[in-house]
PDB file of C-alpha atoms in Angstrom:
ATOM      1  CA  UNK A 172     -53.750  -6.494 -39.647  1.00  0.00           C
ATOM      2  CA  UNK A 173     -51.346  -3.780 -38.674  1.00  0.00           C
ATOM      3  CA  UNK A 174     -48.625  -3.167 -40.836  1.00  0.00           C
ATOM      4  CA  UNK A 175     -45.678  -0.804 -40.250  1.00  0.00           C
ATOM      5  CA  UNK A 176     -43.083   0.900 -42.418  1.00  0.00           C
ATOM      6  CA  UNK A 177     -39.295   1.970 -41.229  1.00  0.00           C
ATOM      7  CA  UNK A 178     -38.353   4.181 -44.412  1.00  0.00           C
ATOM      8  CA  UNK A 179     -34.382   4.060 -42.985  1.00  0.00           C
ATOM      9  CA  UNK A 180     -32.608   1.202 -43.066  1.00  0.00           C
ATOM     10  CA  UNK A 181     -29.294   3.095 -41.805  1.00  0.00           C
ATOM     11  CA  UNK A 182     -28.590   6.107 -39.643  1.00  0.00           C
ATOM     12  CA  UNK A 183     -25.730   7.553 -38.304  1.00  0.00           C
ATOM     13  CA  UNK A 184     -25.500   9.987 -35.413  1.00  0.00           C
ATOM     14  CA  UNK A 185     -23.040  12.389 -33.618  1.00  0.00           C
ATOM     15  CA  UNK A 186     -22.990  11.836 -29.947  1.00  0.00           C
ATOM     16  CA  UNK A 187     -24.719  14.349 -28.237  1.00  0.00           C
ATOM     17  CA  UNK A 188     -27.298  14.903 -31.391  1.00  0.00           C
ATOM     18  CA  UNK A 189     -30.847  14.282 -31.476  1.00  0.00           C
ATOM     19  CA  UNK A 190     -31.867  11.210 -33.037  1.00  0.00           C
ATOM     20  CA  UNK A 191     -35.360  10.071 -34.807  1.00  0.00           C
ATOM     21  CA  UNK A 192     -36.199   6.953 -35.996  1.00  0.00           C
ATOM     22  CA  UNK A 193     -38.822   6.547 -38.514  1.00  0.00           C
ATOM     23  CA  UNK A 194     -42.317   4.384 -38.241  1.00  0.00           C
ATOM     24  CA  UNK A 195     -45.535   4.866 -40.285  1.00  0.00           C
ATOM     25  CA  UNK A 196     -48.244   2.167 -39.552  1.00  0.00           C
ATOM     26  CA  UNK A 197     -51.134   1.057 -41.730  1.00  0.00           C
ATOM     27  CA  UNK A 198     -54.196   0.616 -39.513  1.00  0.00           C
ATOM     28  CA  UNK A 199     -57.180   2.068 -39.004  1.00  0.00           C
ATOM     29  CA  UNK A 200     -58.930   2.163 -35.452  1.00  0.00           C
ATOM     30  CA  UNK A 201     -56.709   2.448 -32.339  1.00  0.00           C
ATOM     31  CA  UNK A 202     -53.139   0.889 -32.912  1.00  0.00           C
ATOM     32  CA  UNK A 203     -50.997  -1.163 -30.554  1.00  0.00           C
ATOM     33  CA  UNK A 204     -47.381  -0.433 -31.681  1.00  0.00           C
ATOM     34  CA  UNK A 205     -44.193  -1.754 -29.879  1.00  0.00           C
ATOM     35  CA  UNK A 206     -40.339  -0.695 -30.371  1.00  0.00           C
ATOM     36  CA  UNK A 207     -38.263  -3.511 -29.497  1.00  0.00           C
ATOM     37  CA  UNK A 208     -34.041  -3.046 -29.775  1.00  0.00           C
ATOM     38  CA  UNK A 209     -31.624  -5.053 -30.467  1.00  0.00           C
ATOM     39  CA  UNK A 210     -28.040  -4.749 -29.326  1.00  0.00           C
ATOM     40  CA  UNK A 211     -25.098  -6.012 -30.715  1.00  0.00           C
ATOM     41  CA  UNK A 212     -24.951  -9.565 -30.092  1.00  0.00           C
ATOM     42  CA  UNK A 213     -27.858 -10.165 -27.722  1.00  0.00           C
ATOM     43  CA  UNK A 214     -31.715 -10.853 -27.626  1.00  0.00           C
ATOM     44  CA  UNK A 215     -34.577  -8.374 -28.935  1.00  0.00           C
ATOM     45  CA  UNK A 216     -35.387  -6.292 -26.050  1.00  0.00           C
ATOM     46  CA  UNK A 217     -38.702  -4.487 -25.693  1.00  0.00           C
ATOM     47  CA  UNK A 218     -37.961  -0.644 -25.347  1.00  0.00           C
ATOM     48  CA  UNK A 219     -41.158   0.801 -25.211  1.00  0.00           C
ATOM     49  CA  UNK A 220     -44.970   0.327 -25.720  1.00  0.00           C
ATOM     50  CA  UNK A 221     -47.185   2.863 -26.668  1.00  0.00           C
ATOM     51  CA  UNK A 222     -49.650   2.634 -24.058  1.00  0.00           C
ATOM     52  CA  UNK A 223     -47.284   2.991 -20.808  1.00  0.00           C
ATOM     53  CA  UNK A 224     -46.250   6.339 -22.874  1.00  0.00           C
ATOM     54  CA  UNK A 225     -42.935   5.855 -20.527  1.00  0.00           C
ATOM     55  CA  UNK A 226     -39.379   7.443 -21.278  1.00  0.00           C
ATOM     56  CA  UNK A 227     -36.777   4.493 -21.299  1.00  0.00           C
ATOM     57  CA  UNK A 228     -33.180   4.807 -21.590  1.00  0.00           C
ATOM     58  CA  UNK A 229     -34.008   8.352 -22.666  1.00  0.00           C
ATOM     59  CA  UNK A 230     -36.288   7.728 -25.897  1.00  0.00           C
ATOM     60  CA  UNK A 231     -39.866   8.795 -26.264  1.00  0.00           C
ATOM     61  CA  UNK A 232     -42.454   7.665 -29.236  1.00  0.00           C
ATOM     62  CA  UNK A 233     -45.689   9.502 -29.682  1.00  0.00           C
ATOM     63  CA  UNK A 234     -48.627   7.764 -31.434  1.00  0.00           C
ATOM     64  CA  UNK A 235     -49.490  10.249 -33.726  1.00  0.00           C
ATOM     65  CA  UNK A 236     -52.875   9.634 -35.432  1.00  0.00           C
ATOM     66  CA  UNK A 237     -53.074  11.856 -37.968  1.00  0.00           C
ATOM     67  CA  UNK A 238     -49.697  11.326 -39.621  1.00  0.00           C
ATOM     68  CA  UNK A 239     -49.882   7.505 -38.413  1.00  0.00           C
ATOM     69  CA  UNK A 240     -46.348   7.690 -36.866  1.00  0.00           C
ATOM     70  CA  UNK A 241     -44.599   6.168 -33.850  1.00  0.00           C
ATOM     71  CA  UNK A 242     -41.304   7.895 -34.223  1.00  0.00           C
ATOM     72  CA  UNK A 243     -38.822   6.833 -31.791  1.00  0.00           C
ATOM     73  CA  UNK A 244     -36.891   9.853 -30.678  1.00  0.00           C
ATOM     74  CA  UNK A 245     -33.845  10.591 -28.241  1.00  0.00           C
ATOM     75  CA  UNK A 246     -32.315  14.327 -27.836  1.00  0.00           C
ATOM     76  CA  UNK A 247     -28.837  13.450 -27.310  1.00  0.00           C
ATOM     77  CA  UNK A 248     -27.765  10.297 -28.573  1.00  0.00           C
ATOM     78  CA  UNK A 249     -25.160   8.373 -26.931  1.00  0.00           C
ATOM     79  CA  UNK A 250     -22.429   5.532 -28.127  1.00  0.00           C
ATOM     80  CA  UNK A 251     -24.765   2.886 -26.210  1.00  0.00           C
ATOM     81  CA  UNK A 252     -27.731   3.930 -28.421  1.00  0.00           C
ATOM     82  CA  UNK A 253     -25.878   2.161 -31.307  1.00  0.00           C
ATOM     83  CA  UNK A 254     -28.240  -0.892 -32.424  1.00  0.00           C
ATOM     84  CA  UNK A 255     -31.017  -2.139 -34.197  1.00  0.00           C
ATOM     85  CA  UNK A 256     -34.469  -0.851 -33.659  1.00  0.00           C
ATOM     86  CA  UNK A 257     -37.600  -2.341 -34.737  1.00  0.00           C
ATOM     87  CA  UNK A 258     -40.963  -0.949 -34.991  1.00  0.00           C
ATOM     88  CA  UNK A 259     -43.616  -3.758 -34.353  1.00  0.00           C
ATOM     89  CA  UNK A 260     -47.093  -4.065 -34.000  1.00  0.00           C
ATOM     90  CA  UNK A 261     -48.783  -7.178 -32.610  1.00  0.00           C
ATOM     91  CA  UNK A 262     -51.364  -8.980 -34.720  1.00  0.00           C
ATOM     92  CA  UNK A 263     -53.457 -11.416 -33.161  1.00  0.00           C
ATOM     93  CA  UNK A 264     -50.974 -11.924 -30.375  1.00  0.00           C
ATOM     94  CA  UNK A 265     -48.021 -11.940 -32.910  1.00  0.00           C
ATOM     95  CA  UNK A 266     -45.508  -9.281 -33.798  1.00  0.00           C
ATOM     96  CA  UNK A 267     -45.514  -7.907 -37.116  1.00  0.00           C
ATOM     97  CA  UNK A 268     -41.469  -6.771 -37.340  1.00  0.00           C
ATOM     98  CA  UNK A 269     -40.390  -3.605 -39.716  1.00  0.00           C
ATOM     99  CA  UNK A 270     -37.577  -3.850 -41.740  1.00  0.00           C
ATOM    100  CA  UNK A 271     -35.919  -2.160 -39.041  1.00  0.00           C
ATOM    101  CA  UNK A 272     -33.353   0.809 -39.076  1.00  0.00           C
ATOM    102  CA  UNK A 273     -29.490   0.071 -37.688  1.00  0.00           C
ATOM    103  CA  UNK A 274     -28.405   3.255 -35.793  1.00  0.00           C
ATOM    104  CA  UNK A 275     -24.801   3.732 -35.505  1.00  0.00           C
ATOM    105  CA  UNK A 276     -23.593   6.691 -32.591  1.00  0.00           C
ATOM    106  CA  UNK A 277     -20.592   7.792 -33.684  1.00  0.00           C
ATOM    107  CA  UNK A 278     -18.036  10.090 -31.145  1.00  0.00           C
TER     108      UNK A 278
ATOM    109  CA  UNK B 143     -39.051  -9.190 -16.928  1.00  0.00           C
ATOM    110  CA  UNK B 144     -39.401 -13.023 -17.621  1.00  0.00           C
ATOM    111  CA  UNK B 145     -35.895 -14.925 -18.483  1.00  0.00           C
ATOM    112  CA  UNK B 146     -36.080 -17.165 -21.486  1.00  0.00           C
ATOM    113  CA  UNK B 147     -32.752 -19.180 -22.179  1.00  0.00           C
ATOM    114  CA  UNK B 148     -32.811 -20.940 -25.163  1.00  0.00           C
ATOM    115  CA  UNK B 149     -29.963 -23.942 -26.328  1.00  0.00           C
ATOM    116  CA  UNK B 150     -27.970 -24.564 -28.262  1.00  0.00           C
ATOM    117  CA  UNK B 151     -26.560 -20.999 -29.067  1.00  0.00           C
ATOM    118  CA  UNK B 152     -24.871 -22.211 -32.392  1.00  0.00           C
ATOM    119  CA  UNK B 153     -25.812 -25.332 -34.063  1.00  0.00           C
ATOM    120  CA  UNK B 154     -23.901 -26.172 -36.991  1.00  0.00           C
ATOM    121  CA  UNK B 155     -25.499 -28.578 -39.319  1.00  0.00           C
ATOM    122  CA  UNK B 156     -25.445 -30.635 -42.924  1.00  0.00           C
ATOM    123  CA  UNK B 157     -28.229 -29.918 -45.416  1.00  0.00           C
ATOM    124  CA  UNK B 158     -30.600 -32.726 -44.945  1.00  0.00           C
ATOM    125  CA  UNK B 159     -30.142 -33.671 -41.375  1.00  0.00           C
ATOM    126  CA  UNK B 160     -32.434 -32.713 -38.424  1.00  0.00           C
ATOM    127  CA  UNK B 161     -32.298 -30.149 -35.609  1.00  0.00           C
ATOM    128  CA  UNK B 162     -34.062 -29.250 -32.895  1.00  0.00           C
ATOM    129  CA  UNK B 163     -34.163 -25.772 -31.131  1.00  0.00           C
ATOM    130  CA  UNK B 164     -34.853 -25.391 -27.480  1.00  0.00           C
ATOM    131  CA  UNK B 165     -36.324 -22.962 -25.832  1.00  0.00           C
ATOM    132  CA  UNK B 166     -36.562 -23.084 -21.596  1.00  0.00           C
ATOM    133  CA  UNK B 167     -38.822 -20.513 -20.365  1.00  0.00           C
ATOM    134  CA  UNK B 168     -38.211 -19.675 -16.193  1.00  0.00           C
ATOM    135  CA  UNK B 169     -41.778 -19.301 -15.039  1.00  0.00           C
ATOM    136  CA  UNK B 170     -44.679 -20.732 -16.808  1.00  0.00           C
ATOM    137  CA  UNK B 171     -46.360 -18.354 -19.607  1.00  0.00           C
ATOM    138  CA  UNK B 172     -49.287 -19.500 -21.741  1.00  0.00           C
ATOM    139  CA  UNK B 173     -48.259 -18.596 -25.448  1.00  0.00           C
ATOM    140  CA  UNK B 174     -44.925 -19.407 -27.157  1.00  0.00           C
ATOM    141  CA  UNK B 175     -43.316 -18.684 -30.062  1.00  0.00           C
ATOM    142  CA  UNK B 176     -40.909 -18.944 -32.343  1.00  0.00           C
ATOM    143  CA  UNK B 177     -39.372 -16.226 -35.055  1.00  0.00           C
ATOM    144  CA  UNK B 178     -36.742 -16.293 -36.881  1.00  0.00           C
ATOM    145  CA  UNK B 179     -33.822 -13.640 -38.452  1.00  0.00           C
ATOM    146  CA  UNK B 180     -31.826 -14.264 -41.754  1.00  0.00           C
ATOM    147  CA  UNK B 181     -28.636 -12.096 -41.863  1.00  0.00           C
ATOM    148  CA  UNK B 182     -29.299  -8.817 -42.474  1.00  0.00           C
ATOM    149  CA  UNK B 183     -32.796  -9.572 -42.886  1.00  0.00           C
ATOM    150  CA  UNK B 184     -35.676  -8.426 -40.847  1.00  0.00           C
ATOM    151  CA  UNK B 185     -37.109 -10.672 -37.623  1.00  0.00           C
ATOM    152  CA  UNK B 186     -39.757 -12.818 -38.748  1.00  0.00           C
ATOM    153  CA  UNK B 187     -42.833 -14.966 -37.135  1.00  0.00           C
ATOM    154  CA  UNK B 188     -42.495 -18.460 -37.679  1.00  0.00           C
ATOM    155  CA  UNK B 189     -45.185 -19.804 -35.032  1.00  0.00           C
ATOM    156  CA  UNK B 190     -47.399 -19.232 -32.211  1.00  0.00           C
ATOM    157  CA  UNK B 191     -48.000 -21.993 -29.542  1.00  0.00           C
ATOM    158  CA  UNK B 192     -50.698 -22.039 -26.823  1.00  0.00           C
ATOM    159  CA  UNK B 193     -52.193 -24.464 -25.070  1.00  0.00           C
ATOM    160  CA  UNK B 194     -50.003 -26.978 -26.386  1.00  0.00           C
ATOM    161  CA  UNK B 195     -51.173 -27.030 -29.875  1.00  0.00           C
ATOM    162  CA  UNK B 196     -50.283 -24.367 -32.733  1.00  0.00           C
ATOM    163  CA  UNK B 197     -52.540 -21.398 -32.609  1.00  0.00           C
ATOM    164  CA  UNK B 198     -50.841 -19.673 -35.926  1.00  0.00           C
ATOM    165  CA  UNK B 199     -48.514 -20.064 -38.385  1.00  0.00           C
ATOM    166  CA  UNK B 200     -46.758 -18.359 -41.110  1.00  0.00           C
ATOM    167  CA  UNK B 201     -46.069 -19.910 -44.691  1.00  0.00           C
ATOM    168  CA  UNK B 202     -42.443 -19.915 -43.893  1.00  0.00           C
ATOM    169  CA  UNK B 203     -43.649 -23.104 -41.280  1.00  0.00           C
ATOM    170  CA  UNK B 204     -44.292 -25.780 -43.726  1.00  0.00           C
ATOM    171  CA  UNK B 205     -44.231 -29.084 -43.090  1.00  0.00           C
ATOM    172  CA  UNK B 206     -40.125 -29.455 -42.537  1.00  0.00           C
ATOM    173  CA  UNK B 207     -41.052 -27.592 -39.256  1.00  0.00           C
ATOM    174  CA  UNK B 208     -42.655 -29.070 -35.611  1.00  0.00           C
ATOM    175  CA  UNK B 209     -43.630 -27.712 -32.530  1.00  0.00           C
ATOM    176  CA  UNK B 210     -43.791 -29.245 -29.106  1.00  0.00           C
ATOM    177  CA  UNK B 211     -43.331 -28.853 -25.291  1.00  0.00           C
ATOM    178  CA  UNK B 212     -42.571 -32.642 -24.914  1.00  0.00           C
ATOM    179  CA  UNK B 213     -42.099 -31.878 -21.129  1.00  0.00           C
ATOM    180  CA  UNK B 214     -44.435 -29.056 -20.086  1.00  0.00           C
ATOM    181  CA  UNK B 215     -41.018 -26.818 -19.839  1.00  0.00           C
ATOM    182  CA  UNK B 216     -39.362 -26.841 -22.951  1.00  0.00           C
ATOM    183  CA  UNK B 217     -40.259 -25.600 -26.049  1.00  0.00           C
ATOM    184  CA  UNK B 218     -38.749 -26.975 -29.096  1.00  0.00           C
ATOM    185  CA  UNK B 219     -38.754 -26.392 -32.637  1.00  0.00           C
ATOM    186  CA  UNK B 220     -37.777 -29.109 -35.222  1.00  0.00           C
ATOM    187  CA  UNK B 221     -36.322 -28.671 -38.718  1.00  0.00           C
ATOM    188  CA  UNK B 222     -36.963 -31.860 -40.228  1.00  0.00           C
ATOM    189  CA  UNK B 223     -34.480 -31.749 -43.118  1.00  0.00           C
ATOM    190  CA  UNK B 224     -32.678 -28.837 -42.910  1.00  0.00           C
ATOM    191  CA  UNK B 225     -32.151 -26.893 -46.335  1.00  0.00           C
ATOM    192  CA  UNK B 226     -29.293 -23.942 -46.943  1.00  0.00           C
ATOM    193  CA  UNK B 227     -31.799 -21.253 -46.803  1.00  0.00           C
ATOM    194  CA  UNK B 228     -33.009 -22.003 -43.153  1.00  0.00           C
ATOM    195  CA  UNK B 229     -29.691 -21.029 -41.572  1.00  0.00           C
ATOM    196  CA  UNK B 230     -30.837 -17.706 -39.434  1.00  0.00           C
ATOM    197  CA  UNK B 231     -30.828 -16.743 -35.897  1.00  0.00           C
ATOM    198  CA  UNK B 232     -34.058 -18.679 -33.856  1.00  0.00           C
ATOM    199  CA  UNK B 233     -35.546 -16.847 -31.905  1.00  0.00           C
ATOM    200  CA  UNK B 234     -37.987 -18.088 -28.799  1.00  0.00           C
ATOM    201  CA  UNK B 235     -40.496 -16.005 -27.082  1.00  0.00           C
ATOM    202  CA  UNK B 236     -42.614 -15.522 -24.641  1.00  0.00           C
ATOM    203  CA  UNK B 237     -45.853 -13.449 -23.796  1.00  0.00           C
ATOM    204  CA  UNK B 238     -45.871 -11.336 -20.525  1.00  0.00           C
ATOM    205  CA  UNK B 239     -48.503 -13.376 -18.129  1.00  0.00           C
ATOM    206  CA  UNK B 240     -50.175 -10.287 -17.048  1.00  0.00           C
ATOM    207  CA  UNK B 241     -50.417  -8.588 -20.511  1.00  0.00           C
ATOM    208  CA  UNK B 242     -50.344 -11.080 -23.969  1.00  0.00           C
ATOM    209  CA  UNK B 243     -49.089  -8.837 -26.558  1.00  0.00           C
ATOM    210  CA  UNK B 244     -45.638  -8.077 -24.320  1.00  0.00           C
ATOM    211  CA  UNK B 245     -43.494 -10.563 -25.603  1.00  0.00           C
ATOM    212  CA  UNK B 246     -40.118 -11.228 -24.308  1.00  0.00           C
ATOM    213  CA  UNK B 247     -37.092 -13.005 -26.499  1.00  0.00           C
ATOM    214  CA  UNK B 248     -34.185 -15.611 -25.685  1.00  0.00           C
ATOM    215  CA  UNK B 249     -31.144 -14.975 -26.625  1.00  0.00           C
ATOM    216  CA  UNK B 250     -31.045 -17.106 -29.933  1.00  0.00           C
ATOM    217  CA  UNK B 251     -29.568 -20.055 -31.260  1.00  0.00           C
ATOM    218  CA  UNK B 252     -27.628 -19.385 -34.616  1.00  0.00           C
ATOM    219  CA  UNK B 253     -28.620 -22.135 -37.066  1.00  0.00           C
ATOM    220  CA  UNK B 254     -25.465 -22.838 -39.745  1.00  0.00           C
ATOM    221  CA  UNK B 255     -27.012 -25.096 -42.536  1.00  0.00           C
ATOM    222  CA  UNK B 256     -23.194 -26.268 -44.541  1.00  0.00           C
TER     223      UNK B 256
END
């Protein structure tokens, strides 16, 4: 089973600065990882998969294999960015949450 | 993106008594599930449902908890005798038709165990 660690539970940004959000996973082989978000007050929201290797709402994550890392990153932060993110890989059709890390964009 | 709605938002309940969750998917998906958040605790899996019978679940689903899409729509999940410790956010979800391990979440029902 995959298993994923998100060292920071906090972290608190400038808006405008560059912001990186911790995940290590625990898996050998080829890894399916996920970052969902979750605003204030609403539903988990998927914000990116590694396979589509998209750009949404301005954050990137690169699987990196030989650090086994799926940092979420974003160069400028904004106010909006403030929420919880979640690392998550599925398991047998499951997901597999991290602790998560609550990001706070301050002006 | 599929909508899941899920009702009621807050249920407010006395230790003991019964609730059930519901979840109302828009379109019809194959697997279903349930997780569920303490505060300021991380999201957890409760239960996976496909087929109409429980494909997995975690130890946290013991036998206080039920699963069942009594209508072929709605999902619901059942606390038998609600304890303190089970008051969290519910979560529903549902798998992306064209690709299973893209899951998609309602919007929660907060569960208030007095």
């Amino acid at each position: 089973a995959q298993r994923v660690t998100q060292p920071e539970k906090l972290l608190s940004v400038f808006k405008g600065a560059p912001v990186e959000l911790k995940c290590n996973y625990s898996y050998s082989g080829s890894p399916e990882l996920f970052w969902y978000v979750q605003y204030s007050r609403q539903r988990l929201q998927l914000l990116l998969r590694h396979i589509s290797r998209e750009s949404i709402k301005g954050f990137t994550a690169d699987l990196n294999k030989g650090e086994t890392s799926f940092h979420l990153k974003k160069p400028f932060a904004q106010e909006e960015d403030s929420a919880m993110y979640y690392c998550a890989p599925p398991n047998d059709y499951k997901l597999s949450f991290g602790a998560g890390t609550t990001v706070t964009v301050r002006a | 993106e599929p909508e899941v709605t899920q009702t009621p938002s807050h249920q407010v309940t006395q230790m003991g008594q019964e609730v059930i969750l519901r979840c109302v998917p828009i379109s019809n998906h194959l697997y279903f599930y349930w997780y569920r958040q303490i505060l300021g605790q991380k999201v957890e899996f409760l239960v996976s449902f496909y087929n109409n019978e429980i494909s997995e679940k975690s130890e946290i689903f013991d036998d206080q908890f039920s699963v069942e899409r009594p209508d072929g729509s709605n999902f619901t999940l059942k606390i038998r005798s609600t304890k303190l410790e089970d008051s969290a956010m519910y979560f529903c979800a549902i798998n992306d038709r064209e690709n299973t391990d893209t899951q998609y979440f309602g919007p929660g029902t907060r569960l208030t165990v007095l």
